[in-house]
PDB file of C-alpha atoms in Angstrom:
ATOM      1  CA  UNK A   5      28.022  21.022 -31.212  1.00  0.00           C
ATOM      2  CA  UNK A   6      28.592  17.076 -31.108  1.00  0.00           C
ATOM      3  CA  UNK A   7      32.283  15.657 -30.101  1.00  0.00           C
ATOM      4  CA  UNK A   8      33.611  12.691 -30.441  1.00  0.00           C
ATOM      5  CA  UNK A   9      36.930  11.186 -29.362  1.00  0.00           C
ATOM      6  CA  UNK A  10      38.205  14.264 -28.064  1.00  0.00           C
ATOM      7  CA  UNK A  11      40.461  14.407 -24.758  1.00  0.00           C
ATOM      8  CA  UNK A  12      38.366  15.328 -21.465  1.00  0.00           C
ATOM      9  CA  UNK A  13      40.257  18.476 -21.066  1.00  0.00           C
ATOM     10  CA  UNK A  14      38.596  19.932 -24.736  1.00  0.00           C
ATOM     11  CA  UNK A  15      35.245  18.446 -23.758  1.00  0.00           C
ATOM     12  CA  UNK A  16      35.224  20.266 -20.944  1.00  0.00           C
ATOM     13  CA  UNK A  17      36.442  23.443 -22.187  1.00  0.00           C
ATOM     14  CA  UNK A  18      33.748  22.935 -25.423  1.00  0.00           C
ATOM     15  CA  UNK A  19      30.860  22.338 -23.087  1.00  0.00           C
ATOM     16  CA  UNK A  20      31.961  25.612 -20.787  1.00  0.00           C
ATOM     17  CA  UNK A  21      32.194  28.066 -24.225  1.00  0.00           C
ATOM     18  CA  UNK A  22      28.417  26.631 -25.685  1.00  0.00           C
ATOM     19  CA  UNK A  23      26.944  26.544 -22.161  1.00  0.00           C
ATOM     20  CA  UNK A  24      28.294  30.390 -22.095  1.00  0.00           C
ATOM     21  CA  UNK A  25      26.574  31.041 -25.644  1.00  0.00           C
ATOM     22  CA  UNK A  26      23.373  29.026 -24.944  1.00  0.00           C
ATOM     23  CA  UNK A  27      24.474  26.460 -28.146  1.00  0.00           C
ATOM     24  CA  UNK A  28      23.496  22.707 -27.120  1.00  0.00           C
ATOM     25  CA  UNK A  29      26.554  20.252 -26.913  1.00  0.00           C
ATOM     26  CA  UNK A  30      26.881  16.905 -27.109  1.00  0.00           C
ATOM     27  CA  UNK A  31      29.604  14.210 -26.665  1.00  0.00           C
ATOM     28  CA  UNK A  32      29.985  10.486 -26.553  1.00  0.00           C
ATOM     29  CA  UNK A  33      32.107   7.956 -27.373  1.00  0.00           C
ATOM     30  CA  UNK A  34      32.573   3.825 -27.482  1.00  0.00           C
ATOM     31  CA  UNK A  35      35.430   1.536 -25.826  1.00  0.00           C
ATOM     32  CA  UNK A  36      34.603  -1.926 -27.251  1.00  0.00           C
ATOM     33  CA  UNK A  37      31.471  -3.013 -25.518  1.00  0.00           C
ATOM     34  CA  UNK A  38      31.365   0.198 -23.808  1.00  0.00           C
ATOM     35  CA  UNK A  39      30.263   3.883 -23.994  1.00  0.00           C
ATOM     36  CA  UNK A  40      29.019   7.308 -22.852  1.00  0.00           C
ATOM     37  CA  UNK A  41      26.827   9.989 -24.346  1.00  0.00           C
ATOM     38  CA  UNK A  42      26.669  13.443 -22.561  1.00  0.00           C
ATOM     39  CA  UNK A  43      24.053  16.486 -23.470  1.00  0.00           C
ATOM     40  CA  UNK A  44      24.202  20.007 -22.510  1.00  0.00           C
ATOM     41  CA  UNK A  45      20.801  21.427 -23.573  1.00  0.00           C
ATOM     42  CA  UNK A  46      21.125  24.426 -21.159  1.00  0.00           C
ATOM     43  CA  UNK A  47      18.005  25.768 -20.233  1.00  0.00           C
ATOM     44  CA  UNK A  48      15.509  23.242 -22.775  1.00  0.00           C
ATOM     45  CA  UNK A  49      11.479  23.803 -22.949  1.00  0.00           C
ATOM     46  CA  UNK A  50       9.620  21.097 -24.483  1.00  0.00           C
ATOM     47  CA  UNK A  51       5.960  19.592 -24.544  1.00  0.00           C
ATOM     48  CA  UNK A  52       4.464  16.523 -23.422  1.00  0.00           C
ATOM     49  CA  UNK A  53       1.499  14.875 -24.325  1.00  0.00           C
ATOM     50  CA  UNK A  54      -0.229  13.843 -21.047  1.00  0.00           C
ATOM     51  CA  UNK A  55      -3.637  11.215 -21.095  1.00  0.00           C
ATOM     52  CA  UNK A  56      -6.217  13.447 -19.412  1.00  0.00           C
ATOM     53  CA  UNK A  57      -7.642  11.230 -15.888  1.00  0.00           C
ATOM     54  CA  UNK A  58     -11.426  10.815 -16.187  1.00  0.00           C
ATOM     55  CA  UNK A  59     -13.243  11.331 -13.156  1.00  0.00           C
ATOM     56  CA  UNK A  60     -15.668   8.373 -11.716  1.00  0.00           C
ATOM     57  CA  UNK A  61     -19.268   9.880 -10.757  1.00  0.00           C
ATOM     58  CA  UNK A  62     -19.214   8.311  -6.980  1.00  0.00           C
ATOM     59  CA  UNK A  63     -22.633   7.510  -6.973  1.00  0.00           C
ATOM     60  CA  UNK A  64     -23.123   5.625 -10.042  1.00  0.00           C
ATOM     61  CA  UNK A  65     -20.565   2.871  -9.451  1.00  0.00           C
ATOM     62  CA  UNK A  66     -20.014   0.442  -6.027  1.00  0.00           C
ATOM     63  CA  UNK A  67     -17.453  -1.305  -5.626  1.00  0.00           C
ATOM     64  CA  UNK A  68     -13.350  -1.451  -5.129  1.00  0.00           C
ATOM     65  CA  UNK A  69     -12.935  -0.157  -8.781  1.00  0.00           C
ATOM     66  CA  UNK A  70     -14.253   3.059  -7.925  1.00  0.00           C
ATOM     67  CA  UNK A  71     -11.101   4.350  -6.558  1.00  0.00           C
ATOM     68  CA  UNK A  72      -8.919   3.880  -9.120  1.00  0.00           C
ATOM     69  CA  UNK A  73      -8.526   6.778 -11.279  1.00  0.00           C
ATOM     70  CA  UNK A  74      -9.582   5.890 -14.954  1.00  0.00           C
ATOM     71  CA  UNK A  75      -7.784   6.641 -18.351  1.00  0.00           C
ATOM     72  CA  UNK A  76      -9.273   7.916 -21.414  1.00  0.00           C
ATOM     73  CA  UNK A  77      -6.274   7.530 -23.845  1.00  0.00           C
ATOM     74  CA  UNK A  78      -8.721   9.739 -26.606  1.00  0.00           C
ATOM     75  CA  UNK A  79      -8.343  12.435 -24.486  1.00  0.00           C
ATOM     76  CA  UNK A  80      -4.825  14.056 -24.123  1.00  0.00           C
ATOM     77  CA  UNK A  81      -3.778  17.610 -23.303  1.00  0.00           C
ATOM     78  CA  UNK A  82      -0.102  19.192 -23.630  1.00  0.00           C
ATOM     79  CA  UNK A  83       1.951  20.313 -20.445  1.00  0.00           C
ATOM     80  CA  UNK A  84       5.127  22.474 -21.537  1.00  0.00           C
ATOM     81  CA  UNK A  85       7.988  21.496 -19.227  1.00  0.00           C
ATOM     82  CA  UNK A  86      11.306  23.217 -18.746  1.00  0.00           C
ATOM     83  CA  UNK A  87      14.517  21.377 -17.910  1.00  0.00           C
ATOM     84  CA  UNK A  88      18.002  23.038 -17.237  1.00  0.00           C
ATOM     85  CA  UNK A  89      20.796  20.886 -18.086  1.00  0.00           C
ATOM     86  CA  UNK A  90      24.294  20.990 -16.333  1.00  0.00           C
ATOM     87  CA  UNK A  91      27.535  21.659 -17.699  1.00  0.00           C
ATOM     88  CA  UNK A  92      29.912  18.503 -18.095  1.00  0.00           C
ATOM     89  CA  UNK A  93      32.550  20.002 -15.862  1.00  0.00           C
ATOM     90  CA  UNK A  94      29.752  19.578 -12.884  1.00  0.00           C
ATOM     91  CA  UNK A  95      28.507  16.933 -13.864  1.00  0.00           C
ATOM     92  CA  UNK A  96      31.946  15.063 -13.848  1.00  0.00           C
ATOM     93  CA  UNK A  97      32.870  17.034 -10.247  1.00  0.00           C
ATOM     94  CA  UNK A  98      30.483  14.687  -8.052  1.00  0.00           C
ATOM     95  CA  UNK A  99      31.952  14.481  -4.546  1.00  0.00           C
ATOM     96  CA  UNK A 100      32.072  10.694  -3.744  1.00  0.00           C
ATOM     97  CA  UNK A 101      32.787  10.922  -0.038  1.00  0.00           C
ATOM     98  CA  UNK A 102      29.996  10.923   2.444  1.00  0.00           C
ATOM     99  CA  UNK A 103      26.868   9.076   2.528  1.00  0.00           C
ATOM    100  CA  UNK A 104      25.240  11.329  -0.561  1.00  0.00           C
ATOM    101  CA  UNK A 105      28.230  10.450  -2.528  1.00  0.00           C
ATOM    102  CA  UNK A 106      28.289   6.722  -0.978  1.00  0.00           C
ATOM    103  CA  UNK A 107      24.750   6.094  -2.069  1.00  0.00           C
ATOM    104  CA  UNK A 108      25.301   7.914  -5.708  1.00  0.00           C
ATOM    105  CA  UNK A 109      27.697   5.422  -5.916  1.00  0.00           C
ATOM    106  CA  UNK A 110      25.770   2.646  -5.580  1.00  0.00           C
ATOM    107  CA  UNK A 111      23.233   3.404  -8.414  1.00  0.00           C
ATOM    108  CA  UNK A 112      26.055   5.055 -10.762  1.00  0.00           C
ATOM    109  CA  UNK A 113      26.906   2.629 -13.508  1.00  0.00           C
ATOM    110  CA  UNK A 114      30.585   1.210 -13.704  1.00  0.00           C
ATOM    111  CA  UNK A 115      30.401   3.159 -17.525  1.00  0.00           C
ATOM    112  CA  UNK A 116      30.633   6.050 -15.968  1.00  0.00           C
ATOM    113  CA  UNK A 117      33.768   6.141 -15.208  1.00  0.00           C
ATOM    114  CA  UNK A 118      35.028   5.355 -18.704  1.00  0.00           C
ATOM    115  CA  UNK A 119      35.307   8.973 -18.975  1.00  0.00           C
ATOM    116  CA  UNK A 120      37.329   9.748 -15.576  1.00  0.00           C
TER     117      UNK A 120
END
């Protein structure tokens, strides 16, 4: 489900009924220079593509190179990764009192509270 321009009240309430039914939601919207997106995935599994680390044989090399791990971009293996998204109604129902909220604060962007 994607909204658009839709009061906060019916996001809300849109995001609670798909979250309920496992149906992915989105929302966003633009104020001028200005804007928000918001997903609710749910419970999403996906795969990434990781470069496999090549190991260093200790005793062929000398040197401060030998430590650092080395990358063989040819070789890649997939990791499946599962991420469970939150409902808009807690993501918008952060407590901004006390030193958690205090320091959220500080690295939430001003856009954020277009929406609020």
């Amino acid at each position: 489900v994607c909204l658009t321009c839709c009061s906060r009240d019916v996001m809300v309430r849109i995001d609670q009924l798909c979250h309920k039914n496992s149906v992915k939601f989105f929302t966003g919207d633009v104020f001028g220079y200005h804007g928000y997106m918001f997903a609710d995935l749910g419970e999403h599994e996906f795969v990434e593509e990781k470069t496999k680390v090549a190991k260093a044989n200790p005793g062929v090399e000398d040197g401060p190179d030998t430590k650092k791990a080395k990358l063989d971009p040819s070789e890649t293996t997939m990791v499946k990764k599962r991420v469970v998204f939150c409902p808009l109604k807690e993501a918008l129902a952060v407590e901004w009192s006390g030193e958690k909220g205090q320091a959220a604060l500080r690295r939430t962007a001003p856009d954020y509270f277009l929406l609020q």
